[in-house]
Short mmCIF file of C-alpha atoms in Angstrom, two decimals:
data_model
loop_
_atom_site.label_atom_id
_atom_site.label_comp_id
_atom_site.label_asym_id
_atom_site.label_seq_id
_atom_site.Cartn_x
_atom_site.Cartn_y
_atom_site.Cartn_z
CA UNK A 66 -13.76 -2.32 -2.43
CA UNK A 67 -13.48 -3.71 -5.80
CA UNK A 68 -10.41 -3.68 -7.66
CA UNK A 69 -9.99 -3.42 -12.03
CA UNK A 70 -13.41 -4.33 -12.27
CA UNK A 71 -16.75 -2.21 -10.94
CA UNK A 72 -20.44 -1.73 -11.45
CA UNK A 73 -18.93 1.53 -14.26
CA UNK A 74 -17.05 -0.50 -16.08
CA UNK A 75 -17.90 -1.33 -19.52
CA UNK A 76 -16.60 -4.07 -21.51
CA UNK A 77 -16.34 -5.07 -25.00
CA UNK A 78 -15.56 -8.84 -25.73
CA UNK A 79 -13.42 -9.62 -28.68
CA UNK A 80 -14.64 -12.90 -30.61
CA UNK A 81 -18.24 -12.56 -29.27
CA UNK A 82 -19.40 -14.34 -32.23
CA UNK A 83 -17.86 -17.67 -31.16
CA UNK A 84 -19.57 -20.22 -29.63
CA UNK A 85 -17.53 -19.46 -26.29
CA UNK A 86 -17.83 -15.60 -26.47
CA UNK A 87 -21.16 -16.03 -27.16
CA UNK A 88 -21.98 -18.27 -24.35
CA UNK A 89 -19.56 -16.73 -21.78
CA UNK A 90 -20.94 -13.01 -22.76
CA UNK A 91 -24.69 -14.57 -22.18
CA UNK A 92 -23.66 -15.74 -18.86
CA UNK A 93 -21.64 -12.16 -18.00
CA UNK A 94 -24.79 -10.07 -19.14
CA UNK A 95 -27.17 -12.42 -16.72
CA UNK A 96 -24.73 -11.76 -13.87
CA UNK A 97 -25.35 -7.78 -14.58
CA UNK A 98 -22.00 -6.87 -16.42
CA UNK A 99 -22.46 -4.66 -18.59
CA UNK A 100 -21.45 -6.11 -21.74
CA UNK A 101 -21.29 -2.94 -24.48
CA UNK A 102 -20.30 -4.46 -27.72
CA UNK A 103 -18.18 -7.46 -28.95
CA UNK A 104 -15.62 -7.56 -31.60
CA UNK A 105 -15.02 -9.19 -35.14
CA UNK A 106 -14.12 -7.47 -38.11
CA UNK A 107 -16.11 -10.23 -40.46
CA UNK A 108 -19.27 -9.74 -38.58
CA UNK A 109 -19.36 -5.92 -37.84
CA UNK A 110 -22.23 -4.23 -37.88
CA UNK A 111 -24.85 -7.66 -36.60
CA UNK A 112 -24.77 -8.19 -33.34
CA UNK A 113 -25.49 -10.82 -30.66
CA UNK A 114 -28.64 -10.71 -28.41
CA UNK A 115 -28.47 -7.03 -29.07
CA UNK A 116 -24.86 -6.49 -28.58
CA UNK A 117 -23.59 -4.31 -31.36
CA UNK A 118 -20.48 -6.09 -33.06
CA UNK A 119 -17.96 -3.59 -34.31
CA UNK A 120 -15.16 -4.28 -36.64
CA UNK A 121 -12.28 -3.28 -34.58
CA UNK A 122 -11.55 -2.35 -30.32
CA UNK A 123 -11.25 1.30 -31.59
CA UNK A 124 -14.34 1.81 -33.10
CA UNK A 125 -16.10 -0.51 -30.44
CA UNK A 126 -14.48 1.82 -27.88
CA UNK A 127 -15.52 4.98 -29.43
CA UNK A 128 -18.87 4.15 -30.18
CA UNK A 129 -19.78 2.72 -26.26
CA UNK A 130 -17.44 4.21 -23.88
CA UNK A 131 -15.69 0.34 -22.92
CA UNK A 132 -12.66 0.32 -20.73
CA UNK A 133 -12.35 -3.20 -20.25
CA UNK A 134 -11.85 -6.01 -23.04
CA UNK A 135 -12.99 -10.02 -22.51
CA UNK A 136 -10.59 -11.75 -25.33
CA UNK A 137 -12.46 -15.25 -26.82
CA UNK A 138 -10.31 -15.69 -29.83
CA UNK A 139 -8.47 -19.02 -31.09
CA UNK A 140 -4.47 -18.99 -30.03
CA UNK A 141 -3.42 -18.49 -33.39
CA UNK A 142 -5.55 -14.88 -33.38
CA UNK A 143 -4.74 -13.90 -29.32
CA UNK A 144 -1.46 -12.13 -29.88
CA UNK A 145 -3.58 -9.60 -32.69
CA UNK A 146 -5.89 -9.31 -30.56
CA UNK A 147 -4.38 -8.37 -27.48
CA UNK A 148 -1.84 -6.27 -29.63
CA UNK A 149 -4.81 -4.49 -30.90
CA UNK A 150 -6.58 -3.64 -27.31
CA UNK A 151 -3.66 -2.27 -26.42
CA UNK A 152 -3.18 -0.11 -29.53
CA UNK A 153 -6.67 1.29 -28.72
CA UNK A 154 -6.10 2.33 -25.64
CA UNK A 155 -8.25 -0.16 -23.66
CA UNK A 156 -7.41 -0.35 -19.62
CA UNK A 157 -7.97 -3.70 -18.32
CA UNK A 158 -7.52 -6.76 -21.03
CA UNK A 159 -8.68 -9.91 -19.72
CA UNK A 160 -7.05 -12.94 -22.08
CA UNK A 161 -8.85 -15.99 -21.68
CA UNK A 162 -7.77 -17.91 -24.54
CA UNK A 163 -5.75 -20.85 -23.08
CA UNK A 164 -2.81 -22.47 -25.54
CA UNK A 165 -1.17 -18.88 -26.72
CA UNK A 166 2.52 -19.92 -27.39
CA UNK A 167 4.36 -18.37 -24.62
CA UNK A 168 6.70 -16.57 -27.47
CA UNK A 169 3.22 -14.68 -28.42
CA UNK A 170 2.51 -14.14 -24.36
CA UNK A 171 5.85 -12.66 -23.91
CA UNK A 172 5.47 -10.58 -26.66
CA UNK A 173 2.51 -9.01 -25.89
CA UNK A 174 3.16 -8.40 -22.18
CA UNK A 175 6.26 -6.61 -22.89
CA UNK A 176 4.63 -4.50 -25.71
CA UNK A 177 2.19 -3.46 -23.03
CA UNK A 178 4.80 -1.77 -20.54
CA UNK A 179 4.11 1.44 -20.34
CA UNK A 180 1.00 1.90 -22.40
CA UNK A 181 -1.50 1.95 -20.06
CA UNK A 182 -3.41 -1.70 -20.58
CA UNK A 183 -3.71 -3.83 -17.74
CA UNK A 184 -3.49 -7.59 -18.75
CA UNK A 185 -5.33 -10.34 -17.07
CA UNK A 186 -4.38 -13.41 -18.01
CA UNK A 187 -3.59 -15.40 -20.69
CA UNK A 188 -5.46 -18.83 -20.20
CA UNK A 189 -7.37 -17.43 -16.95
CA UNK A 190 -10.71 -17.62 -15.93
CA UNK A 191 -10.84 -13.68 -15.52
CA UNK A 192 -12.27 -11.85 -12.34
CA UNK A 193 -15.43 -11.17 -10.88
CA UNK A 194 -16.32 -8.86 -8.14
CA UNK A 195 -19.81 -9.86 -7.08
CA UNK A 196 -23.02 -7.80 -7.58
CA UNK A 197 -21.03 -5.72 -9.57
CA UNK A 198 -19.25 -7.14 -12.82
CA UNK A 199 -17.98 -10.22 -13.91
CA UNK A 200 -15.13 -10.55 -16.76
CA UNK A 201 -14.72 -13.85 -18.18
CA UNK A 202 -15.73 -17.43 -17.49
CA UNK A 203 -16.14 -17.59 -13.97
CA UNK A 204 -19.77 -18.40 -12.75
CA UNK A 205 -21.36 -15.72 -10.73
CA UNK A 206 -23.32 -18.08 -9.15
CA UNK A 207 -20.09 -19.38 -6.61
CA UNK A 208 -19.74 -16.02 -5.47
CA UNK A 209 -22.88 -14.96 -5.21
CA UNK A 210 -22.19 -11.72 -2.55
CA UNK A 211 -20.24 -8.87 -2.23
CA UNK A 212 -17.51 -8.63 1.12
CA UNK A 213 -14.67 -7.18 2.15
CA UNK A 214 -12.22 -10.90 1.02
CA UNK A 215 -10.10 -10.41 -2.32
CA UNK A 216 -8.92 -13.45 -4.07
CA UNK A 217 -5.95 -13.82 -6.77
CA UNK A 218 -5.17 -17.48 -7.68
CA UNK A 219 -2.74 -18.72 -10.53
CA UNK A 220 -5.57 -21.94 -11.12
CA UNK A 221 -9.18 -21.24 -12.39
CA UNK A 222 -9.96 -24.64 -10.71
CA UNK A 223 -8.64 -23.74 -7.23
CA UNK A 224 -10.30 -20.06 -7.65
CA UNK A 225 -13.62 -21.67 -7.99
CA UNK A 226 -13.03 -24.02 -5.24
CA UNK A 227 -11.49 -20.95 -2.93
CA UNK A 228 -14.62 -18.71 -4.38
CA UNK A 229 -17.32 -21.51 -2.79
CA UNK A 230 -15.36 -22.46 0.40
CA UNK A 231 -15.44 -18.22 1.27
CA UNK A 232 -18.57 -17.82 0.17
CA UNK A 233 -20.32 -17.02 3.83
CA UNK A 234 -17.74 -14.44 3.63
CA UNK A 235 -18.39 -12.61 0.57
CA UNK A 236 -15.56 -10.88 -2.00
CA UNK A 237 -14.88 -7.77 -2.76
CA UNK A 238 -12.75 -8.78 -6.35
CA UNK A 239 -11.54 -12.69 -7.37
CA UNK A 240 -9.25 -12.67 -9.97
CA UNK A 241 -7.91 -15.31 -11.91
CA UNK A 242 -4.48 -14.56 -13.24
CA UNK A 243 -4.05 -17.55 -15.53
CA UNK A 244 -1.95 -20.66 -15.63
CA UNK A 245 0.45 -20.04 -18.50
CA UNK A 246 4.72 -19.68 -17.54
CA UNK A 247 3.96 -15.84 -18.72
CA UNK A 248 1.04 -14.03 -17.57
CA UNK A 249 -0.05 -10.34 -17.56
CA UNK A 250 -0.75 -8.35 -13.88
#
């Protein structure tokens, strides 16, 4: 049983015109998430390897249906961005961006209560749950089957290295929650 992430879910990935959204939402779409648009307001309306771009989480939500958001911006852009999926309604926010001052963190953790938006996250790898979806960096290739084991770790490293000494086992959801002093769910 996979948790926050499924085979339904749709995600959008804000700053999928940046060399790492780009790269990390290539490696998602070959693990079989599906990947529904990406997000930056200077590039709306192009897209990457088909992937619409859309100027803002509310129009990219409208116009495909997402529920979950991948977040590839710079630190200085993360608490916007976060602010913004959550002022759009999205459900499950998954902050990868690493070296977010923890001010910015707090911030937008607390302006989340109550809103609906589950954060993942900040400076995570994300979470996978095999053969289904995969939000963020880690590679789908260390978990490579579906089982019954969930994983939650504080340290991308030590996920991976939990992730491939399981992996006879299978999982059913591995989550990365992120290594910063503040961190979402």
């Amino acid at each position: 049983m996979a948790i926050f992430l499924t085979a339904d879910s749709k995600v959008i990935v804000q700053g999928i015109t940046g060399s790492e959204g780009t790269k990390h939402t290539r490696r998602m779409v070959a693990s079989g998430t599906n990947v529904v648009g990406g997000v930056n307001p200077k590039k709306a309306g192009t897209d990457v390897d088909g992937i619409p771009v859309f100027a803002t989480v509310a129009e990219a939500m409208e116009k495909t249906g997402a529920d979950v958001s991948v977040v590839f911006v710079p630190p200085a852009f993360a608490k916007a961005a976060v602010v913004e999926a959550i002022d759009a309604g999205i459900g499950l926010a998954v902050v990868i961006t690493e070296g977010i001052p923890v001010q910015d963190s707090a911030w937008f953790w607390t302006y989340s209560r109550g809103k609906g938006t589950r954060i993942i996250g900040p400076n995570c790898p994300g979470l996978i749950s095999p053969g289904a979806s995969n939000a963020g960096i880690i590679p789908a290739t260390i978990a490579p089957t579906p089982g019954r084991i969930g994983l939650v770790s504080k340290s991308g490293t030590l996920t991976y290295q939990m992730m491939y000494e399981l992996r006879e086992f299978g999982f059913s959801t591995a989550i990365g929650i992120g290594g910063d002093p503040v961190i979402g769910t």
